[in-house]
Amino acid sequence: MAKINVEWKGNMVFEGRDSDGHSLVMDASAIYGGSNQGVRPMEMLLISLAGCTGIEVGHAMNKMRLEYTSFTITADAVRREEIPQIFTEINVEYTVEGTGISLERFVRAFELGAVKYCSVANMLKASSKINYSFVLNGQHYNYPLQDGEAAPQ
């Protein structure tokens, strides 16, 4: 069972700790009285999504012995106007550099990690459309596959 603790630190600042004692600071946006002392909770959801898929895709690439030298993930999201202002659409892009990584093998690692195994992605897709893309060795692709191949952009 996952267990965390969040403690108010004053104003709109909260500090969260996981079961191993790792901590992070959260703060509200200025419109809610925040003072930019920490991550906003909705942005933390995007960080969690990128982190979870990154860990899972990285693990799949490691198991497949795909040698990568660089791996970054960016994400942005659209929120609905009405309250609660949940994410309605999320865009996630993976940028990977490495020698000898074929498109087919990377897509397999991506599908295993991001689509199948990432718990955060599978929870968020129930309420938000998630669009995936990736840049593999400088070539941009959109996901899902089109006629068996990722559509280059």
N, CA and C of each residue as an Amber inpcrd file, in Angstrom:
protein
   459
   0.8380000  -1.1740000   0.0000000   0.0000000   0.0000000   0.0000000
   0.8860000   1.2420000   0.0000000   0.5670000   2.1710000  -0.8640000
   1.2860000   3.4460000  -0.9000000   0.7780000   4.3290000   0.2340000
   1.7080000   4.9960000   0.9080000   1.3280000   5.8820000   2.0060000
   2.2290000   7.1070000   1.9860000   1.6200000   8.2790000   2.0790000
   2.3590000   9.5440000   2.0800000   1.8670000  10.3960000   3.2400000
   2.5870000  11.4910000   3.4840000   2.1760000  12.4660000   4.4870000
   2.4170000  13.8530000   3.9050000   1.4520000  14.7350000   4.0510000
   1.5850000  16.1090000   3.5780000   1.3400000  17.0360000   4.7640000
   2.2730000  17.9700000   4.9690000   2.1940000  18.8780000   6.1110000
   2.1970000  20.3280000   5.6370000   1.2950000  21.1130000   6.1900000
   1.2160000  22.5390000   5.8950000   2.4190000  23.2390000   6.4900000
   3.0660000  24.1030000   5.7120000   4.2650000  24.8140000   6.1490000
   4.0340000  26.3150000   6.2760000   2.8320000  26.7710000   6.0640000
   2.5100000  28.1900000   6.1370000   2.0190000  28.6940000   4.8020000
   1.1750000  29.7310000   4.8630000   0.5780000  30.3110000   3.6750000
  -0.0610000  29.1990000   2.8450000   0.3500000  28.9910000   1.6140000
  -0.2070000  27.9310000   0.7680000   0.8350000  26.8520000   0.4660000
   1.8690000  26.7760000   1.2800000   2.9740000  25.8370000   1.0640000
   2.7240000  24.5580000   1.8630000   2.8850000  23.4240000   1.1830000
   2.7750000  22.1170000   1.8110000   4.0090000  21.3000000   1.4460000
   4.4590000  20.4790000   2.3800000   5.5750000  19.5780000   2.1070000
   5.0510000  18.1520000   2.1550000   5.3040000  17.4180000   1.0790000
   4.8920000  16.0260000   1.0060000   6.0790000  15.1050000   1.2100000
   5.8380000  13.9950000   1.9040000   6.8750000  12.9850000   2.1270000
   6.3220000  11.6120000   1.7730000   7.1600000  10.8330000   1.0950000
   6.7540000   9.4680000   0.7950000   7.1540000   8.5450000   1.9430000
   6.8590000   7.2670000   1.8010000   7.1250000   6.3080000   2.8780000
   8.6100000   6.1020000   3.1410000   9.4740000   6.5200000   2.2150000
  10.9220000   6.4240000   2.4190000  11.5220000   7.7320000   2.9290000
  10.6920000   8.7510000   3.1360000  11.1720000  10.0190000   3.6580000
  11.5930000  11.0380000   2.6190000  11.4740000  10.7030000   1.3310000
  11.7780000  11.6880000   0.2870000  10.7200000  12.7830000   0.3330000
  11.1510000  14.0260000   0.1480000  10.1950000  15.1230000   0.2860000
  10.1820000  16.0230000  -0.9410000   9.0960000  16.7560000  -1.0680000
   8.9680000  17.7830000  -2.0890000   8.0310000  18.8550000  -1.5690000
   8.2070000  20.0500000  -2.0900000   7.4180000  21.1960000  -1.6540000
   6.4030000  21.5500000  -2.7350000   5.1770000  21.8120000  -2.2960000
   4.1020000  22.2300000  -3.1930000   3.6180000  23.6090000  -2.7680000
   3.1720000  24.3760000  -3.7380000   2.6350000  25.7040000  -3.4620000
   1.5380000  25.9850000  -4.4780000   0.6250000  26.8480000  -4.1040000
  -0.4510000  27.2480000  -5.0030000   0.0420000  28.3370000  -5.9460000
  -0.7100000  28.5510000  -7.0140000  -0.3950000  29.6610000  -7.9160000
  -0.7410000  30.9760000  -7.2160000  -0.2350000  32.0650000  -7.7450000
  -0.4210000  33.3850000  -7.1260000  -1.8980000  33.7470000  -6.9700000
  -2.7320000  33.3160000  -7.9010000  -4.1600000  33.6450000  -7.8330000
  -4.8180000  33.0620000  -6.5720000  -4.2290000  31.9970000  -6.0320000
  -4.7350000  31.3810000  -4.8070000  -3.8900000  31.7410000  -3.5920000
  -3.0180000  32.7280000  -3.7440000  -2.2020000  33.1750000  -2.6230000
  -0.8630000  32.4910000  -2.4950000  -0.4770000  31.7170000  -3.4820000
   0.8140000  31.0450000  -3.4570000   1.9600000  32.0180000  -3.6730000
   3.1650000  31.5750000  -3.3170000   4.3440000  32.4480000  -3.4280000
   5.4740000  31.7910000  -4.2180000   5.1230000  30.8490000  -5.0870000
   6.0930000  30.2120000  -5.9860000   7.2410000  29.5310000  -5.2390000
   6.9010000  28.8570000  -4.1460000   7.9210000  28.1480000  -3.3690000
   7.9530000  26.6530000  -3.6630000   7.1000000  26.1900000  -4.5460000
   7.0920000  24.7610000  -4.8410000   6.3040000  24.4490000  -6.0950000
   6.2520000  23.1840000  -6.3930000   5.5390000  22.6820000  -7.5680000
   4.0380000  22.7750000  -7.3200000   3.2900000  23.1490000  -8.3430000
   1.8410000  23.1350000  -8.2200000   1.3450000  21.6960000  -8.4020000
   0.3170000  21.3110000  -7.6690000  -0.1430000  19.9150000  -7.7130000
  -0.4850000  19.3930000  -9.1080000  -1.1200000  20.2100000  -9.9620000
  -1.4590000  19.7200000 -11.2970000  -0.2080000  19.5100000 -12.1430000
   0.7950000  20.3660000 -11.9660000   2.0580000  20.1450000 -12.6760000
   2.7520000  18.8960000 -12.1400000   2.5540000  18.6170000 -10.8580000
   3.1410000  17.4090000 -10.2940000   2.5300000  16.1580000 -10.9290000
   1.2620000  16.2360000 -11.3050000   0.6660000  15.1060000 -12.0270000
   1.3960000  14.8570000 -13.3400000   1.7240000  15.9390000 -14.0550000
   2.4730000  15.7840000 -15.3090000   3.8690000  15.2300000 -15.0410000
   4.5120000  15.7150000 -13.9810000   5.8320000  15.1930000 -13.6140000
   5.7250000  13.7110000 -13.2780000   4.6760000  13.3240000 -12.5570000
   4.4750000  11.9150000 -12.2110000   4.2580000  11.0670000 -13.4550000
   3.4680000  11.5830000 -14.3920000   3.2390000  10.8670000 -15.6470000
   4.5450000  10.6890000 -16.4090000   5.3040000  11.7660000 -16.5630000
   6.5760000  11.6860000 -17.2870000   7.5570000  10.7750000 -16.5580000
   7.6110000  10.8830000 -15.2500000   8.5230000  10.0410000 -14.4770000
   8.1630000   8.5730000 -14.5520000   6.8860000   8.2630000 -14.3990000
   6.4410000   6.8670000 -14.4440000   6.6900000   6.2520000 -15.8210000
   6.2760000   6.9530000 -16.8740000   6.4990000   6.3980000 -18.2090000
   7.9870000   6.3270000 -18.5200000   8.7530000   7.3200000 -18.0620000
  10.2030000   7.2940000 -18.2840000  10.8600000   6.1000000 -17.6190000
  10.4840000   5.8370000 -16.3760000  11.0360000   4.6850000 -15.6620000
  10.6670000   3.3950000 -16.3810000   9.4090000   3.2680000 -16.7720000
   8.9520000   2.0320000 -17.4210000   9.5560000   1.8540000 -18.8160000
   9.6150000   2.9290000 -19.6080000  10.2230000   2.8310000 -20.9410000
  11.7170000   2.5660000 -20.8000000  12.3740000   3.2590000 -19.8840000
  13.8010000   3.0250000 -19.6410000  14.0710000   1.5940000 -19.2190000
  13.2170000   1.0670000 -18.3430000  13.3720000  -0.3250000 -17.9020000
  13.2150000  -1.2840000 -19.0850000  12.2130000  -1.0250000 -19.9260000
  12.0090000  -1.8780000 -21.1030000  13.1970000  -1.7820000 -22.0570000
  13.7180000  -0.5680000 -22.2690000  14.8850000  -0.4240000 -23.1510000
  16.0880000  -1.1560000 -22.5620000  16.2710000  -1.0740000 -21.2530000
  17.3840000  -1.7860000 -20.6120000  17.2480000  -3.2930000 -20.7890000
  16.0410000  -3.8200000 -20.5810000  15.8280000  -5.2660000 -20.7420000
  16.0510000  -5.7070000 -22.1860000  15.7330000  -4.8160000 -23.1310000
  15.9210000  -5.1290000 -24.5470000  17.3440000  -4.8230000 -25.0050000
  18.1640000  -4.3530000 -24.0840000  19.5590000  -3.9870000 -24.3530000
  19.6850000  -2.9120000 -25.4330000  18.7720000  -1.9480000 -25.3790000
  18.8580000  -0.7880000 -26.2600000  19.7300000   0.2390000 -25.5550000
  20.8200000   0.6020000 -26.1820000  21.7800000   1.5060000 -25.5500000
  21.4550000   2.9510000 -25.9030000  20.9910000   3.6910000 -24.8990000
  20.6670000   5.0940000 -25.1070000  21.6400000   5.9690000 -24.3290000
  21.9290000   7.1310000 -24.9000000  22.8610000   8.0650000 -24.2670000
  22.1530000   9.2980000 -23.7310000  20.9210000   9.4960000 -24.1460000
  20.1380000  10.6460000 -23.7120000  18.6650000  10.2590000 -23.7430000
  17.9160000  10.6890000 -22.7210000  16.4990000  10.3490000 -22.6400000
  15.8060000  11.4530000 -21.8460000  14.9810000  12.2490000 -22.5160000
  14.2360000  13.3080000 -21.8380000  12.7580000  13.2240000 -22.2040000
  11.9370000  13.7300000 -21.3140000  10.4910000  13.6940000 -21.5100000
   9.9370000  15.0810000 -21.2100000   9.0860000  15.5740000 -22.0900000
   8.3850000  16.8300000 -21.8360000   6.8880000  16.5660000 -21.9190000
   6.1190000  17.3470000 -21.1930000   4.6650000  17.1910000 -21.2180000
   4.0010000  18.5440000 -21.0280000   2.8490000  18.6880000 -21.6420000
   2.0010000  19.8520000 -21.4040000   0.5610000  19.3650000 -21.4330000
  -0.3290000  20.1750000 -20.9120000  -1.7180000  19.7340000 -20.8210000
  -2.6770000  20.9020000 -20.9520000  -3.8840000  20.5770000 -21.3970000
  -4.9840000  21.5240000 -21.4980000  -5.9520000  21.2150000 -20.3630000
  -6.3550000  22.2690000 -19.6570000  -7.3270000  22.1000000 -18.5790000
  -8.6700000  22.6640000 -19.0230000  -9.7340000  22.0590000 -18.5610000
 -11.0450000  22.5930000 -18.9170000 -11.3090000  23.8770000 -18.1290000
 -12.1960000  24.6950000 -18.6500000 -12.5150000  25.9930000 -18.0450000
 -13.3230000  25.8350000 -16.7600000 -14.2360000  24.8580000 -16.7430000
 -15.1280000  24.6780000 -15.6050000 -14.4020000  24.0070000 -14.4420000
 -14.8890000  24.2970000 -13.2460000 -14.3490000  23.6710000 -12.0390000
 -15.0460000  22.3380000 -11.8530000 -14.3600000  21.2820000 -11.5270000
 -12.9150000  21.2180000 -11.3120000 -12.1680000  21.2720000 -12.6430000
 -11.0810000  21.9960000 -12.6680000 -10.3250000  22.2280000 -13.9020000
  -9.3500000  21.0770000 -14.1600000  -9.9390000  19.9320000 -14.4870000
  -9.1210000  18.7430000 -14.7410000  -8.4390000  18.8550000 -16.1000000
  -7.4160000  18.0380000 -16.2940000  -6.7900000  17.9490000 -17.6070000
  -7.7570000  17.2510000 -18.5470000  -7.9140000  17.8050000 -19.7370000
  -8.7360000  17.1510000 -20.7540000  -7.8780000  16.5270000 -21.8430000
  -6.6800000  17.0670000 -22.0290000  -5.7630000  16.5320000 -23.0370000
  -4.3330000  16.7410000 -22.5620000  -3.5390000  15.6900000 -22.6830000
  -2.1420000  15.7250000 -22.2520000  -1.2720000  15.3170000 -23.4340000
  -0.2020000  16.0640000 -23.6700000   0.7630000  15.7530000 -24.7260000
   2.0890000  15.3960000 -24.0690000   2.6080000  14.2360000 -24.4170000
   3.8730000  13.7720000 -23.8440000   4.8220000  13.4470000 -24.9900000
   6.0440000  13.9770000 -24.9130000   7.0430000  13.7110000 -25.9500000
   8.3180000  13.1720000 -25.3200000   8.8120000  12.0910000 -25.8850000
  10.0370000  11.4260000 -25.4360000  11.1230000  11.7060000 -26.4630000
  12.2880000  12.1310000 -26.0040000  13.4230000  12.3550000 -26.8900000
  14.5300000  11.4040000 -26.4680000  14.9100000  10.5260000 -27.3850000
  15.8970000   9.4880000 -27.0900000  16.9960000   9.5250000 -28.1400000
  18.2140000   9.4730000 -27.6740000  19.3860000   9.3610000 -28.5430000
  20.1250000   8.0860000 -28.1670000  20.5750000   7.3660000 -29.1740000
  21.3480000   6.1570000 -28.9300000  21.7210000   5.4890000 -30.2320000
  22.7670000   4.7170000 -30.1910000  23.2120000   4.0390000 -31.4050000
  22.5430000   2.6760000 -31.5120000  22.1890000   2.3300000 -32.7120000
  21.6370000   1.0080000 -32.9670000  20.2270000   0.7860000 -32.4580000
  19.4780000   1.8520000 -32.1710000  18.0940000   1.6820000 -31.7250000
  17.1900000   1.8030000 -32.9470000  16.5870000   0.7010000 -33.3470000
  15.6690000   0.7490000 -34.4850000  14.3300000   1.3170000 -34.0290000
  13.6010000   1.8780000 -34.9700000  12.2810000   2.4170000 -34.6770000
  11.3820000   1.3310000 -34.0970000  11.3990000   0.1580000 -34.7010000
  10.5240000  -0.9270000 -34.2690000  10.8090000  -1.3470000 -32.8250000
  12.0760000  -1.4620000 -32.4770000  12.4230000  -1.8900000 -31.1140000
  12.1050000  -0.8010000 -30.0980000  12.3320000   0.4610000 -30.4630000
  11.9780000   1.5310000 -29.5350000  10.4690000   1.5730000 -29.3220000
   9.6900000   1.4560000 -30.4040000   8.2320000   1.4790000 -30.2780000
   7.7730000   0.3460000 -29.3710000   8.3910000  -0.8130000 -29.4760000
   8.0290000  -1.9350000 -28.5940000   8.3080000  -1.5810000 -27.1350000
   9.4770000  -1.0150000 -26.8510000   9.8100000  -0.6040000 -25.4820000
   8.8450000   0.4750000 -25.0060000   8.5150000   1.4110000 -25.8840000
   7.5830000   2.4840000 -25.5540000   6.2010000   1.9210000 -25.2240000
   5.7070000   1.0150000 -26.0640000   4.3750000   0.4480000 -25.8280000
   4.3220000  -0.3320000 -24.5200000   5.3560000  -1.1010000 -24.2510000
   5.3910000  -1.8310000 -22.9820000   5.4190000  -0.8680000 -21.8030000
   6.3300000   0.0950000 -21.8520000   6.5280000   0.9830000 -20.7140000
   5.4370000   2.0100000 -20.5300000   5.1750000   2.7990000 -21.5490000
   4.2490000   3.9270000 -21.4140000   2.7890000   3.4980000 -21.4930000
   2.4770000   2.6000000 -22.4070000   1.0820000   2.2550000 -22.6510000
   0.5980000   1.1330000 -21.7340000   1.4060000   0.0980000 -21.5610000
   0.9510000  -1.0690000 -20.8020000   1.2340000  -0.9690000 -19.3050000
   2.4630000  -0.6690000 -18.9170000   2.8610000  -0.8180000 -17.5220000
   2.7710000   0.4270000 -16.6570000   2.7770000   1.6140000 -17.2120000
   2.7750000   2.8190000 -16.3750000   1.4140000   3.0060000 -15.7040000
   1.3890000   2.8640000 -14.3890000   0.1460000   3.0040000 -13.6250000
  -0.4130000   4.4190000 -13.7000000   0.4520000   5.4170000 -13.6810000
  -0.0050000   6.8070000 -13.7340000  -0.7150000   7.0720000 -15.0620000
  -0.1230000   6.6520000 -16.1710000  -0.7440000   6.8620000 -17.4820000
  -2.0840000   6.1480000 -17.5640000  -2.1420000   4.9490000 -17.0400000
  -3.3850000   4.1950000 -17.1120000  -4.4710000   4.7920000 -16.2290000
  -4.1070000   5.4440000 -15.1300000  -5.0980000   6.1530000 -14.3180000
  -5.5650000   7.4250000 -15.0190000  -4.6240000   8.2010000 -15.5570000
  -4.9770000   9.4830000 -16.1690000  -5.7820000   9.3310000 -17.4510000
  -5.5610000   8.2490000 -18.1940000  -6.2800000   8.1090000 -19.4670000
  -7.7800000   7.9070000 -19.2670000  -8.1990000   7.6110000 -18.0360000
  -9.6260000   7.4870000 -17.7540000 -10.3340000   8.8410000 -17.8130000
  -9.5890000   9.9340000 -17.6090000 -10.2110000  11.2590000 -17.6110000
  -9.6220000  12.2180000 -18.6420000  -8.5110000  11.8510000 -19.2510000
  -7.8190000  12.7520000 -20.1760000  -7.3580000  11.9980000 -21.4100000
  -7.4290000  12.6630000 -22.5370000  -6.8330000  12.1010000 -23.7510000
  -5.3250000  12.3160000 -23.6420000  -4.5420000  11.2680000 -23.8470000
  -3.0840000  11.3870000 -23.7960000  -2.5370000  11.1670000 -25.1970000
  -1.8300000  12.1690000 -25.7140000  -1.1820000  12.0960000 -27.0200000
   0.3030000  11.8620000 -26.8070000   0.8370000  10.8660000 -27.4810000
   2.2550000  10.5500000 -27.3550000   2.9890000  10.8470000 -28.6540000
   4.2130000  11.3150000 -28.5210000   5.1130000  11.4590000 -29.6610000
   6.5190000  11.2040000 -29.1570000   7.4240000  10.9750000 -30.0830000
   8.8090000  10.7810000 -29.6760000   9.7540000  11.2320000 -30.7650000
  10.9340000  11.6020000 -30.3290000  12.0180000  11.9780000 -31.2270000
  13.1100000  10.9490000 -30.9960000  13.3380000  10.1210000 -31.9900000
  14.3520000   9.0710000 -31.8990000  15.5040000   9.4430000 -32.8140000
  16.6450000   9.7190000 -32.2260000  17.8420000  10.1120000 -32.9740000
  17.5520000  11.2320000 -33.9740000  16.8210000  12.2420000 -33.5040000
  16.5590000  13.4270000 -34.3110000  15.3410000  13.3580000 -35.2120000
  14.7190000  12.1880000 -35.3560000  13.5370000  12.0430000 -36.2150000
  12.2780000  12.0360000 -35.3550000  11.3280000  12.9110000 -35.6760000
  10.0980000  13.0550000 -34.8900000   9.0140000  12.1110000 -35.4040000
   8.3210000  11.4410000 -34.4680000   7.2340000  10.5190000 -34.8030000
   6.0450000  10.7820000 -33.8950000   4.8510000  10.5910000 -34.4500000
   3.6350000  10.6260000 -33.6450000   3.2090000   9.2000000 -33.3610000
   2.6170000   8.9900000 -32.2200000   2.0980000   7.6960000 -31.8250000
   0.6000000   7.8890000 -31.6020000  -0.2610000   6.9420000 -31.9740000
  -0.0380000   5.5350000 -32.2550000   0.4090000   5.2680000 -33.6840000
   0.6760000   4.0000000 -33.9070000   1.1500000   3.5720000 -35.2120000
   0.0810000   3.7690000 -36.2710000   0.5330000   4.0870000 -37.4610000
  -0.3470000   4.2310000 -38.6150000   0.0240000   3.1270000 -39.6060000
  -0.8680000   2.1920000 -39.8460000  -0.6130000   1.0780000 -40.7620000
   0.6690000   0.3290000 -40.4000000   0.8600000   0.0870000 -39.1120000
   2.0130000  -0.6870000 -38.6720000   3.2840000   0.1030000 -38.4800000
   3.2620000   1.4010000 -38.7730000   4.4600000   2.2230000 -38.5900000
   4.0860000   3.5010000 -37.8600000   5.0070000   3.9920000 -37.0640000
   4.7900000   5.2860000 -36.4270000   4.8390000   6.3500000 -37.5100000
   3.9270000   7.2860000 -37.4540000   3.8580000   8.3200000 -38.4860000
   4.9220000   9.3790000 -38.2420000   5.9120000   9.4890000 -39.1620000
   6.9050000  10.5510000 -38.9750000   6.2590000  11.9140000 -39.1690000
   6.7950000  12.9000000 -38.4900000   6.2450000  14.2460000 -38.6160000
   7.1890000  15.1110000 -39.4010000
